[in-house]
Coordinates of N, CA and C in Angstrom, one line a residue:
M10 N 27.2 21.3 -3.1 CA 26.6 22.5 -2.6 C 26.9 23.5 -1.9
S11 N 27.4 24.9 -2.0 CA 27.5 25.7 -0.9 C 26.7 25.8 0.0
A12 N 28.0 25.9 0.8 CA 26.7 26.3 2.0 C 26.1 28.0 2.6
A13 N 26.4 28.3 2.0 CA 26.5 29.8 1.6 C 24.6 30.3 1.2
R14 N 24.6 28.7 0.4 CA 22.8 28.9 -0.2 C 21.9 28.7 0.1
C15 N 21.9 27.5 1.8 CA 21.3 27.3 2.6 C 21.0 28.2 4.1
P16 N 20.1 28.1 4.7 CA 19.7 28.7 5.7 C 21.0 29.2 6.7
R17 N 21.6 30.1 7.0 CA 22.7 30.4 7.9 C 22.5 29.1 9.2
R18 N 21.6 29.0 9.6 CA 21.2 28.4 11.0 C 20.9 26.8 11.2
L19 N 21.4 26.8 9.5 CA 21.2 25.2 9.3 C 22.5 25.0 9.9
R20 N 23.5 25.1 9.5 CA 24.7 24.6 9.0 C 25.4 23.9 10.1
S21 N 25.2 24.2 11.4 CA 25.8 23.6 12.4 C 24.3 22.0 13.2
T22 N 23.5 22.2 12.7 CA 22.7 21.0 12.9 C 23.0 19.7 12.8
T23 N 22.9 18.8 13.4 CA 23.2 17.3 12.9 C 23.2 16.6 12.0
R24 N 23.9 15.9 11.6 CA 24.1 15.3 10.1 C 23.1 14.9 9.7
R25 N 22.0 13.7 10.5 CA 20.8 13.9 9.7 C 19.7 14.7 9.0
A26 N 19.8 16.3 9.5 CA 19.2 17.0 8.9 C 19.8 17.8 7.9
Q27 N 21.4 18.0 8.5 CA 22.0 18.3 7.3 C 21.9 17.7 6.1
K28 N 22.3 16.1 5.8 CA 21.5 15.8 4.6 C 20.5 15.8 4.0
T29 N 19.6 15.8 4.5 CA 17.8 15.9 4.0 C 17.6 17.8 3.7
R30 N 18.4 18.8 4.6 CA 18.3 20.1 3.9 C 18.8 20.4 2.9
A31 N 20.0 19.2 2.6 CA 20.7 19.5 1.6 C 20.4 19.4 -0.2
L32 N 18.9 18.5 0.3 CA 18.2 18.3 -0.7 C 16.9 19.6 -1.2
S33 N 17.1 20.2 -0.5 CA 16.0 20.9 -0.6 C 16.6 22.3 -0.9
C34 N 17.6 22.5 -0.8 CA 18.3 24.6 -0.7 C 18.7 24.5 -2.1
F35 N 19.1 25.5 -2.6 CA 19.3 26.0 -3.9 C 21.0 25.5 -4.6
R36 N 20.5 25.2 -5.8 CA 21.8 24.8 -6.5 C 21.7 23.2 -6.4
I37 N 22.8 22.4 -7.0 CA 23.0 21.2 -7.2 C 23.2 20.4 -5.7
P38 N 22.3 19.6 -5.1 CA 22.9 19.0 -4.1 C 23.4 17.6 -3.7
C39 N 24.3 17.3 -2.6 CA 25.9 16.6 -2.8 C 26.0 15.8 -1.3
L40 N 25.4 14.6 -1.7 CA 26.1 14.2 -0.9 C 27.3 13.1 -0.6
Y41 N 27.6 13.7 0.1 CA 29.3 12.9 0.2 C 29.2 11.4 0.4
Y42 N 30.1 10.1 -1.0 CA 29.9 8.4 -0.3 C 29.6 8.1 0.7
G43 N 28.2 7.5 1.1 CA 28.1 6.4 2.0 C 27.2 7.4 3.0
M44 N 27.0 8.8 2.5 CA 25.8 9.5 4.0 C 24.9 9.0 3.5
E45 N 24.1 8.2 2.7 CA 22.7 7.9 2.8 C 22.9 6.7 3.5
Q46 N 23.6 5.9 3.8 CA 23.9 4.8 4.9 C 24.1 4.9 6.4
G47 N 24.5 6.1 6.4 CA 24.9 6.8 7.7 C 26.6 6.1 8.6
L48 N 27.1 6.3 6.9 CA 28.9 5.6 7.0 C 29.3 7.4 7.8
T49 N 30.6 7.2 8.5 CA 31.1 8.4 9.5 C 32.4 8.4 8.8
G50 N 33.2 7.3 8.7 CA 34.6 6.9 8.8 C 35.4 5.7 10.1
P51 N 36.3 5.7 10.4 CA 36.4 4.7 10.8 C 35.9 4.6 12.4
E52 N 35.3 3.9 13.2 CA 35.1 3.5 14.4 C 36.3 4.3 15.3
P53 N 35.9 5.0 16.4 CA 37.0 5.3 16.9 C 38.5 4.1 17.7
E54 N 37.8 2.9 18.5 CA 38.5 2.3 18.6 C 39.5 1.8 17.6
E55 N 39.2 1.4 16.6 CA 40.0 1.2 15.3 C 41.7 2.2 15.0
R56 N 41.1 3.7 14.9 CA 41.8 4.8 15.0 C 43.4 4.7 15.4
G57 N 43.2 3.5 16.1 CA 44.9 3.8 16.7 C 45.8 2.6 16.2
W58 N 45.1 1.9 15.7 CA 46.1 1.1 14.9 C 45.7 1.0 13.2
L59 N 45.1 2.0 12.4 CA 45.4 1.7 11.0 C 46.2 2.5 10.6
P60 N 46.6 1.2 9.2 CA 48.1 2.1 9.2 C 48.0 3.4 8.2
G61 N 49.0 4.1 8.8 CA 48.2 6.0 8.4 C 47.6 6.3 8.9
W62 N 46.5 6.5 9.6 CA 45.2 7.1 10.2 C 45.8 8.3 10.4
G63 N 44.8 9.3 9.8 CA 45.5 11.2 9.7 C 46.4 11.1 9.1
V64 N 47.0 11.0 8.1 CA 47.9 10.9 7.1 C 47.6 10.9 6.1
R65 N 47.8 12.0 5.4 CA 46.9 12.8 4.4 C 47.9 12.8 2.8
D66 N 48.4 12.4 1.8 CA 49.6 12.3 0.5 C 48.5 12.6 -0.4
L67 N 49.0 12.8 -1.4 CA 48.4 13.0 -3.0 C 47.1 11.9 -3.3
A68 N 46.9 10.7 -2.5 CA 46.1 9.9 -3.0 C 44.7 10.4 -1.3
G69 N 45.0 11.4 -1.4 CA 44.0 12.3 0.2 C 44.0 11.0 1.2
D70 N 43.0 11.1 2.2 CA 42.5 10.4 3.2 C 42.1 8.8 2.9
I71 N 42.4 7.5 2.6 CA 42.5 6.5 2.1 C 41.6 6.1 3.7
Y72 N 41.2 6.5 4.9 CA 40.2 6.1 5.6 C 38.9 7.0 5.9
L73 N 38.5 8.1 5.0 CA 37.7 8.6 5.0 C 36.3 8.5 5.3
R74 N 36.7 7.1 4.2 CA 34.7 6.3 4.3 C 35.2 5.4 4.6
E75 N 34.5 4.1 5.3 CA 34.2 2.9 5.4 C 34.1 2.4 3.6
A76 N 33.9 1.1 2.7 CA 33.9 0.9 1.9 C 32.6 0.4 2.0
M77 N 31.5 1.1 0.9 CA 29.9 -0.1 1.2 C 30.2 -1.2 1.0
F78 N 30.3 -1.6 0.3 CA 30.5 -3.1 0.0 C 32.5 -3.6 0.7
G79 N 32.1 -4.3 1.6 CA 33.6 -4.4 2.8 C 34.3 -6.1 1.8
P80 N 35.7 -5.5 1.1 CA 36.2 -7.1 0.8 C 36.9 -7.7 2.3
E81 N 37.0 -9.0 2.3 CA 38.0 -9.4 2.9 C 39.6 -8.0 3.3
H82 N 40.3 -8.0 2.0 CA 41.4 -7.8 1.8 C 41.2 -6.5 0.8
P83 N 42.4 -5.4 1.5 CA 42.1 -4.5 -0.2 C 42.7 -5.0 -0.9
R84 N 42.8 -4.3 -2.1 CA 43.5 -4.4 -3.1 C 45.4 -3.5 -2.5
E85 N 45.8 -4.0 -3.3 CA 47.6 -3.7 -2.7 C 47.6 -2.5 -3.3
L86 N 48.7 -1.5 -2.8 CA 49.3 -0.2 -3.5 C 49.6 -0.4 -5.1
G87 N 48.8 0.4 -5.7 CA 48.9 0.4 -6.9 C 49.0 -0.8 -8.1
G88 N 48.2 -1.7 -7.1 CA 47.7 -2.2 -7.9 C 46.5 -3.2 -8.5
H89 N 45.9 -4.3 -8.1 CA 43.9 -5.1 -8.4 C 44.3 -6.1 -7.6
A90 N 45.0 -6.8 -7.0 CA 45.1 -7.6 -6.2 C 45.1 -8.1 -5.3
P91 N 44.2 -8.4 -4.4 CA 43.8 -8.3 -3.0 C 45.5 -8.3 -2.2
D92 N 45.6 -7.6 -0.9 CA 46.6 -7.8 0.2 C 46.6 -8.3 1.1
P93 N 46.8 -9.6 1.0 CA 46.6 -10.7 2.6 C 47.5 -9.9 3.6
S94 N 48.3 -8.6 3.5 CA 48.6 -8.7 5.0 C 47.9 -7.6 5.4
T95 N 46.7 -6.9 5.3 CA 46.1 -6.0 5.5 C 45.0 -6.5 5.8
P96 N 43.7 -6.2 7.2 CA 42.3 -6.5 6.9 C 42.0 -5.2 6.2
G97 N 40.3 -5.9 5.3 CA 39.7 -5.0 4.3 C 39.2 -3.7 5.8
F98 N 38.8 -3.1 4.8 CA 38.5 -2.3 5.5 C 37.0 -1.5 5.3
G99 N 36.0 -2.1 6.1 CA 34.3 -3.0 5.9 C 33.4 -1.6 6.7
P100 N 32.3 -1.6 6.4 CA 31.9 -0.7 7.6 C 31.5 -1.0 8.5
F101 N 31.6 -0.1 9.6 CA 31.5 -0.2 11.2 C 31.9 -1.0 11.7
G102 N 33.6 -1.4 11.6 CA 34.6 -2.0 12.0 C 34.5 -3.2 11.1
T103 N 33.9 -3.9 10.2 CA 33.9 -5.3 9.9 C 34.6 -5.4 8.7
S104 N 34.8 -6.3 7.9 CA 35.8 -7.2 7.0 C 34.8 -8.0 6.4
G105 N 34.5 -8.1 5.2 CA 33.8 -9.2 4.0 C 32.3 -8.9 4.3
H106 N 31.9 -7.6 4.2 CA 30.5 -7.3 4.8 C 29.9 -5.8 4.0
H107 N 28.8 -6.1 3.8 CA 28.1 -4.3 2.6 C 27.0 -3.7 3.6
V108 N 26.9 -2.8 3.3 CA 26.0 -2.3 4.5 C 24.8 -1.3 3.0
F109 N 24.8 -1.8 2.1 CA 23.6 -1.0 1.0 C 22.4 -1.5 1.3
D110 N 22.1 -0.5 2.6 CA 20.6 -1.3 3.1 C 19.3 -0.5 2.8
Q111 N 18.5 -0.8 2.0 CA 17.2 -0.1 1.1 C 16.6 0.4 2.1
D112 N 16.4 -0.2 3.3 CA 15.4 0.0 4.5 C 16.3 1.2 5.8
N113 N 17.2 1.0 5.2 CA 17.7 1.9 5.9 C 17.2 3.2 6.1
E114 N 17.0 4.2 7.8 CA 15.9 4.9 7.5 C 16.8 6.5 6.9
V115 N 18.0 6.9 7.2 CA 18.5 7.8 6.4 C 18.4 7.7 4.3
Y116 N 19.3 6.7 3.9 CA 18.3 6.3 2.6 C 17.2 6.4 2.5
Q117 N 16.1 5.7 2.9 CA 14.6 6.5 3.2 C 13.8 7.7 2.9
R118 N 15.2 8.5 3.8 CA 14.3 10.0 3.8 C 15.3 11.0 2.4
V119 N 16.9 9.9 2.2 CA 17.0 10.8 1.2 C 16.5 10.8 0.0
R120 N 15.8 9.3 -0.4 CA 15.2 9.2 -1.4 C 13.9 9.4 -1.4
M121 N 13.0 10.4 -0.4 CA 11.7 10.4 -0.3 C 12.0 11.8 -1.1
L122 N 13.3 12.4 -0.3 CA 13.0 13.9 -0.9 C 13.6 13.9 -2.4
L123 N 14.7 12.8 -2.5 CA 14.8 12.7 -4.7 C 13.7 12.7 -4.9
R124 N 13.0 12.2 -4.7 CA 11.5 11.8 -5.3 C 11.1 13.1 -6.0
A125 N 11.0 13.8 -4.8 CA 9.9 15.3 -4.6 C 10.3 15.9 -5.2
R126 N 12.5 16.4 -5.6 CA 12.8 17.0 -6.6 C 12.8 16.6 -7.7
A127 N 12.4 15.2 -8.1 CA 12.4 15.1 -9.7 C 11.1 15.5 -9.8
A128 N 10.0 15.5 -9.1 CA 8.3 15.7 -9.5 C 7.7 17.4 -9.4
H129 N 8.8 17.7 -8.6 CA 8.6 19.3 -8.8 C 9.5 19.9 -9.4
P130 N 9.4 20.5 -10.1 CA 10.9 21.5 -10.5 C 11.1 22.7 -9.6
V131 N 10.2 22.9 -8.8 CA 10.2 24.7 -8.2 C 11.6 24.1 -7.0
L132 N 11.5 22.5 -6.6 CA 12.7 22.3 -5.9 C 14.3 22.6 -6.2
S133 N 14.3 22.5 -7.4 CA 15.6 22.3 -7.8 C 15.9 23.5 -8.5
A134 N 14.5 24.4 -9.5 CA 14.9 25.2 -10.0 C 14.8 26.9 -9.4
G135 N 13.9 27.1 -8.2 CA 13.1 27.9 -7.4 C 14.3 28.4 -6.8
R136 N 13.4 29.8 -6.7 CA 14.2 31.1 -6.2 C 14.2 30.5 -4.9
Q137 N 14.4 31.1 -4.0 CA 14.9 31.0 -2.2 C 15.1 32.1 -1.4
Y138 N 13.7 32.2 -0.3 CA 13.6 33.1 0.3 C 13.2 32.6 1.9
L139 N 14.6 32.8 2.9 CA 13.9 32.4 4.3 C 12.7 32.8 4.5
R140 N 11.9 32.4 5.8 CA 10.7 32.5 5.8 C 10.4 32.9 7.3
A141 N 10.2 33.9 7.3 CA 9.6 34.7 9.1 C 9.1 33.3 9.9
L142 N 9.0 33.4 11.2 CA 8.5 32.4 12.4 C 7.7 32.9 12.9
G143 N 6.2 32.7 13.6 CA 5.3 33.2 13.8 C 5.9 33.0 15.9
R144 N 5.3 34.5 16.2 CA 5.8 34.6 17.7 C 4.7 34.1 18.5
A145 N 4.6 34.5 19.6 CA 3.6 33.7 20.6 C 2.8 35.7 20.7
D146 N 3.5 36.4 20.2 CA 2.5 37.6 20.5 C 1.6 37.9 19.0
G147 N 1.9 37.3 17.8 CA 1.4 37.7 16.6 C 2.2 38.3 16.0
S148 N 3.6 38.3 16.1 CA 4.7 38.7 15.2 C 5.2 37.8 14.3
F149 N 6.1 38.4 13.8 CA 6.8 36.9 12.3 C 8.0 37.5 12.7
T150 N 9.3 37.0 12.7 CA 10.6 37.8 12.8 C 11.7 36.4 12.0
A151 N 12.1 36.7 12.1 CA 13.8 35.6 11.9 C 14.3 34.5 12.6
P152 N 14.3 33.2 12.3 CA 14.2 32.5 13.3 C 15.4 32.6 13.9
A153 N 15.8 32.2 15.2 CA 16.8 31.9 16.5 C 17.4 30.5 16.2
A154 N 18.8 30.1 16.1 CA 19.9 29.4 15.9 C 19.1 28.1 17.0
G155 N 19.2 27.1 16.5 CA 18.5 26.0 17.1 C 16.6 25.7 17.0
E156 N 16.2 26.8 16.1 CA 14.5 26.9 16.1 C 14.1 26.5 14.8
V157 N 12.7 25.8 15.0 CA 12.6 25.4 13.4 C 12.8 26.4 12.6
V158 N 13.4 26.3 11.0 CA 13.2 26.9 10.0 C 12.8 26.7 9.0
G159 N 12.2 27.2 8.6 CA 11.6 27.1 7.1 C 12.0 28.4 5.7
W160 N 12.3 28.0 4.8 CA 12.5 28.7 3.2 C 11.3 28.4 2.3
S161 N 10.9 29.3 1.5 CA 10.3 29.2 0.2 C 11.5 28.7 -1.1
R162 N 10.4 27.5 -2.0 CA 11.5 27.9 -3.2 C 10.4 28.3 -4.1
I163 N 10.2 29.2 -4.5 CA 9.6 29.9 -5.8 C 9.7 30.2 -7.4
L164 N 8.3 29.3 -8.1 CA 9.0 29.4 -9.8 C 8.0 29.7 -10.2
A165 N 8.0 30.7 -11.0 CA 6.9 31.2 -11.7 C 5.4 31.5 -10.4
G166 N 4.5 30.7 -10.2 CA 3.7 30.9 -9.5 C 3.4 29.3 -8.4
D167 N 4.9 28.4 -8.9 CA 4.2 27.6 -7.6 C 5.8 28.1 -6.3
E168 N 4.9 27.7 -5.2 CA 5.2 27.9 -4.2 C 6.0 26.5 -3.1
A169 N 7.0 25.7 -2.8 CA 7.6 24.9 -2.1 C 7.9 25.7 -1.0
L170 N 7.4 25.5 0.0 CA 7.9 25.1 1.3 C 8.8 24.4 2.0
C171 N 9.2 24.9 2.7 CA 10.9 23.5 3.0 C 11.0 23.8 4.7
V172 N 10.4 23.0 5.4 CA 10.4 23.6 6.7 C 11.4 21.8 7.5
V173 N 12.4 22.6 8.8 CA 12.9 21.4 9.1 C 13.1 22.1 10.3
N174 N 13.1 20.5 11.4 CA 13.5 21.0 13.1 C 14.4 20.5 13.4
P175 N 15.7 20.8 13.4 CA 16.6 20.9 13.7 C 17.2 20.3 15.1
S176 N 15.9 20.2 16.0 CA 15.9 19.3 17.4 C 15.9 18.2 17.1
A177 N 17.4 17.9 18.5 CA 17.7 16.0 17.9 C 16.4 15.2 19.6
A178 N 15.9 16.3 20.0 CA 14.9 15.9 21.1 C 13.5 16.3 21.6
E179 N 13.3 17.3 20.6 CA 11.4 17.6 21.1 C 11.3 17.5 19.4
S180 N 9.8 17.6 19.1 CA 8.9 18.4 18.5 C 8.5 19.3 18.5
R181 N 8.5 19.8 17.5 CA 8.4 21.4 17.2 C 7.0 22.0 16.2
T182 N 6.6 22.7 17.0 CA 5.6 23.6 16.4 C 5.4 24.6 15.7
A183 N 5.2 25.4 14.4 CA 6.1 26.3 13.9 C 4.7 27.1 12.9
R184 N 4.8 28.3 12.9 CA 3.6 28.9 12.0 C 4.7 29.6 11.0
L185 N 4.7 29.7 9.7 CA 5.6 30.4 8.7 C 5.0 31.2 7.5
H186 N 5.6 31.9 7.4 CA 5.3 33.0 6.4 C 5.3 32.1 4.8
V187 N 4.3 32.4 3.9 CA 4.0 31.7 2.7 C 3.8 33.3 1.4
D188 N 3.9 33.3 0.6 CA 4.2 34.6 -0.7 C 2.9 34.8 -0.4
A189 N 2.5 36.0 0.0 CA 0.7 36.9 0.1 C 0.0 36.9 -1.3
G190 N 1.3 37.3 -2.0 CA 0.6 37.3 -3.4 C 0.3 36.1 -4.5
L191 N 1.1 35.4 -4.7 CA 1.1 34.0 -4.9 C -0.3 33.3 -4.4
N192 N -0.3 33.5 -2.8 CA -1.1 32.7 -1.5 C -2.5 33.3 -1.6
A193 N -2.7 34.3 -2.2 CA -3.4 35.5 -2.1 C -5.1 34.5 -2.0
T194 N -5.6 33.4 -2.5 CA -6.7 32.9 -3.5 C -6.7 31.8 -2.5
A195 N -5.3 31.0 -2.2 CA -5.0 29.5 -1.9 C -5.5 29.5 -0.7
T196 N -5.6 28.0 -0.7 CA -6.8 27.9 0.9 C -5.7 27.1 1.3
A197 N -5.2 25.9 0.4 CA -3.9 25.2 1.2 C -3.0 24.9 0.3
F198 N -2.0 24.3 1.4 CA -0.4 23.8 0.8 C -1.0 22.1 0.6
T199 N -0.1 21.3 -0.1 CA -0.2 19.5 0.0 C 1.2 19.0 0.3
V200 N 1.3 18.9 1.4 CA 2.2 17.8 1.4 C 2.6 16.9 0.7
V201 N 4.1 17.2 0.4 CA 4.5 15.9 -0.4 C 5.6 15.5 -0.1
V202 N 6.6 15.7 1.3 CA 7.5 15.4 1.9 C 7.2 15.3 3.3
N203 N 7.7 14.0 4.2 CA 7.3 14.2 5.7 C 8.3 13.2 6.3
T204 N 9.2 13.4 5.9 CA 10.2 12.1 6.5 C 10.6 11.9 7.8
A205 N 9.4 12.2 8.5 CA 8.8 11.5 9.9 C 8.1 10.2 9.4
E206 N 7.9 10.1 8.4 CA 6.9 9.0 8.2 C 7.7 7.6 8.2
V207 N 9.0 7.8 7.7 CA 10.2 6.7 7.9 C 9.8 6.3 9.3
G208 N 9.9 6.8 10.3 CA 9.7 6.4 11.3 C 8.3 6.4 12.4
G209 N 6.9 6.1 11.1 CA 5.8 6.0 11.2 C 5.2 7.0 11.9
V210 N 5.8 8.2 12.2 CA 4.6 9.3 12.4 C 4.0 10.2 11.2
T211 N 2.5 9.9 11.7 CA 1.8 11.0 10.9 C 1.4 12.2 10.9
K212 N 1.6 13.3 11.4 CA 1.1 14.1 11.9 C 0.4 15.0 10.8
H213 N 1.2 15.2 10.0 CA 0.9 15.4 8.3 C 1.4 14.7 7.2
P214 N 0.7 13.5 7.0 CA 1.0 12.8 6.2 C 1.1 13.2 4.6
V215 N 2.4 12.6 4.2 CA 2.4 13.0 1.9 C 0.9 12.8 1.6
G216 N 0.4 13.9 1.1 CA -0.9 14.2 0.7 C -1.7 14.6 1.3
S217 N -1.9 15.0 2.6 CA -2.8 15.8 3.4 C -1.7 17.2 2.9
T218 N -3.3 17.9 3.6 CA -3.4 19.9 3.5 C -3.1 21.0 4.4
V219 N -2.7 21.9 4.4 CA -2.4 22.5 5.3 C -2.7 24.1 5.0
P220 N -3.6 24.2 5.9 CA -4.5 25.7 5.9 C -3.8 26.2 5.5
V221 N -3.9 27.3 4.5 CA -3.2 29.2 4.4 C -3.8 29.8 4.9
L222 N -3.6 30.3 6.1 CA -4.1 31.6 6.8 C -3.7 32.6 6.7
P223 N -4.5 33.6 7.1 CA -4.7 34.9 6.8 C -3.9 35.7 8.4
S224 N -3.1 36.5 8.5 CA -3.0 37.0 9.5 C -3.2 38.5 9.6
P225 N -3.7 39.6 10.4 CA -4.2 41.1 10.7 C -3.0 42.0 9.7
D226 N -1.8 41.8 9.6 CA -0.8 42.5 9.0 C -1.3 42.4 7.2
G227 N -2.0 41.4 7.0 CA -2.4 40.8 5.7 C -1.2 39.7 4.9
A228 N -0.2 39.7 5.9 CA 0.6 38.4 5.4 C -0.7 37.1 5.3
R229 N -0.1 35.9 4.4 CA -0.5 34.6 4.2 C 0.2 33.7 5.4
Y230 N 0.0 32.7 6.2 CA 0.7 31.5 6.6 C 0.3 30.6 6.8
V231 N 1.7 29.6 7.5 CA 0.9 28.3 7.1 C 1.1 27.5 8.9
E232 N 0.6 26.9 9.4 CA 0.7 26.2 10.7 C 1.3 24.7 10.2
I233 N 2.5 24.5 11.2 CA 3.2 23.2 11.1 C 3.2 22.4 12.0
Q234 N 2.4 21.0 12.6 CA 2.2 21.0 14.1 C 3.0 19.9 14.4
D235 N 3.8 19.8 15.6 CA 4.5 18.7 16.4 C 5.4 17.8 14.7
L236 N 6.1 18.9 14.3 CA 7.1 18.1 14.0 C 8.2 17.5 14.5
P237 N 8.7 16.0 14.0 CA 9.3 15.6 15.3 C 10.7 16.2 15.1
P238 N 11.8 15.3 16.0 CA 12.9 16.0 16.0 C 13.6 15.2 14.5
L239 N 14.3 16.5 13.9 CA 15.2 16.3 13.0 C 14.4 15.9 12.0
S240 N 13.0 16.3 11.3 CA 12.5 16.0 10.6 C 12.5 17.1 9.4
V241 N 11.5 16.7 8.2 CA 11.7 18.1 7.3 C 10.3 17.9 6.1
L242 N 9.5 18.6 6.4 CA 8.8 18.5 5.5 C 8.7 19.7 4.7
V243 N 7.8 18.9 2.8 CA 8.0 19.9 2.4 C 6.6 20.0 2.0
A244 N 6.2 21.6 1.5 CA 4.5 21.0 1.1 C 4.5 22.6 -0.3
V245 N 3.6 22.0 -0.8 CA 3.4 23.2 -2.1 C 2.1 23.5 -2.6
N246 N 2.1 24.7 -3.1 CA 1.0 25.6 -3.1 C 0.4 24.7 -4.1
R247 N 0.5 24.3 -5.1 CA -0.2 23.5 -6.6 C 0.7 22.1 -6.7

């Protein structure tokens, strides 16, 4: 997925926020192998003794990701038989162990977003618009770095509002514009994704509604309350 197609203010957020926002932005999403299990490469204490660490050749970086299903020993170079002289490169410094865990929090968040993407074509084919963020004085302006970021995907009369709290430390409340024309008579958006549910937080549970409210200037907006750190919420207008 091209980073240029996602809001610039999200490109420097943490890995977990990056994974989830990739699944609700324009174009085909791409998660690198192991991201859905939180794999990040060799542990720092391993890097000093791993043969060829940091050396790239025509085969690429062989240590870029741990094996999802770590063997006791890797295959010999150019062959298929195990090489007993080299320890297996398993996840998180292990050997002979696998980490394909469907209860993993990252995996569950990714699955939630992929299911919503499959169920709502607007999330895969809709046009994308960055949404203004409500301020204390009643105005709406573009979000600054580190603030809640929201964007809409629009396809025909369907609108999906995607909201991300990039903070790793605090919950955030945000008011965000939605399309005034499409939602002139709409009374609410329905939540179809709230990744905070994976951690047991249910302020805006899936299936609940968020009222569409008018502003004095004729615009329409919704208010998302107490979105937990590194969480993604998606709500649709139908």
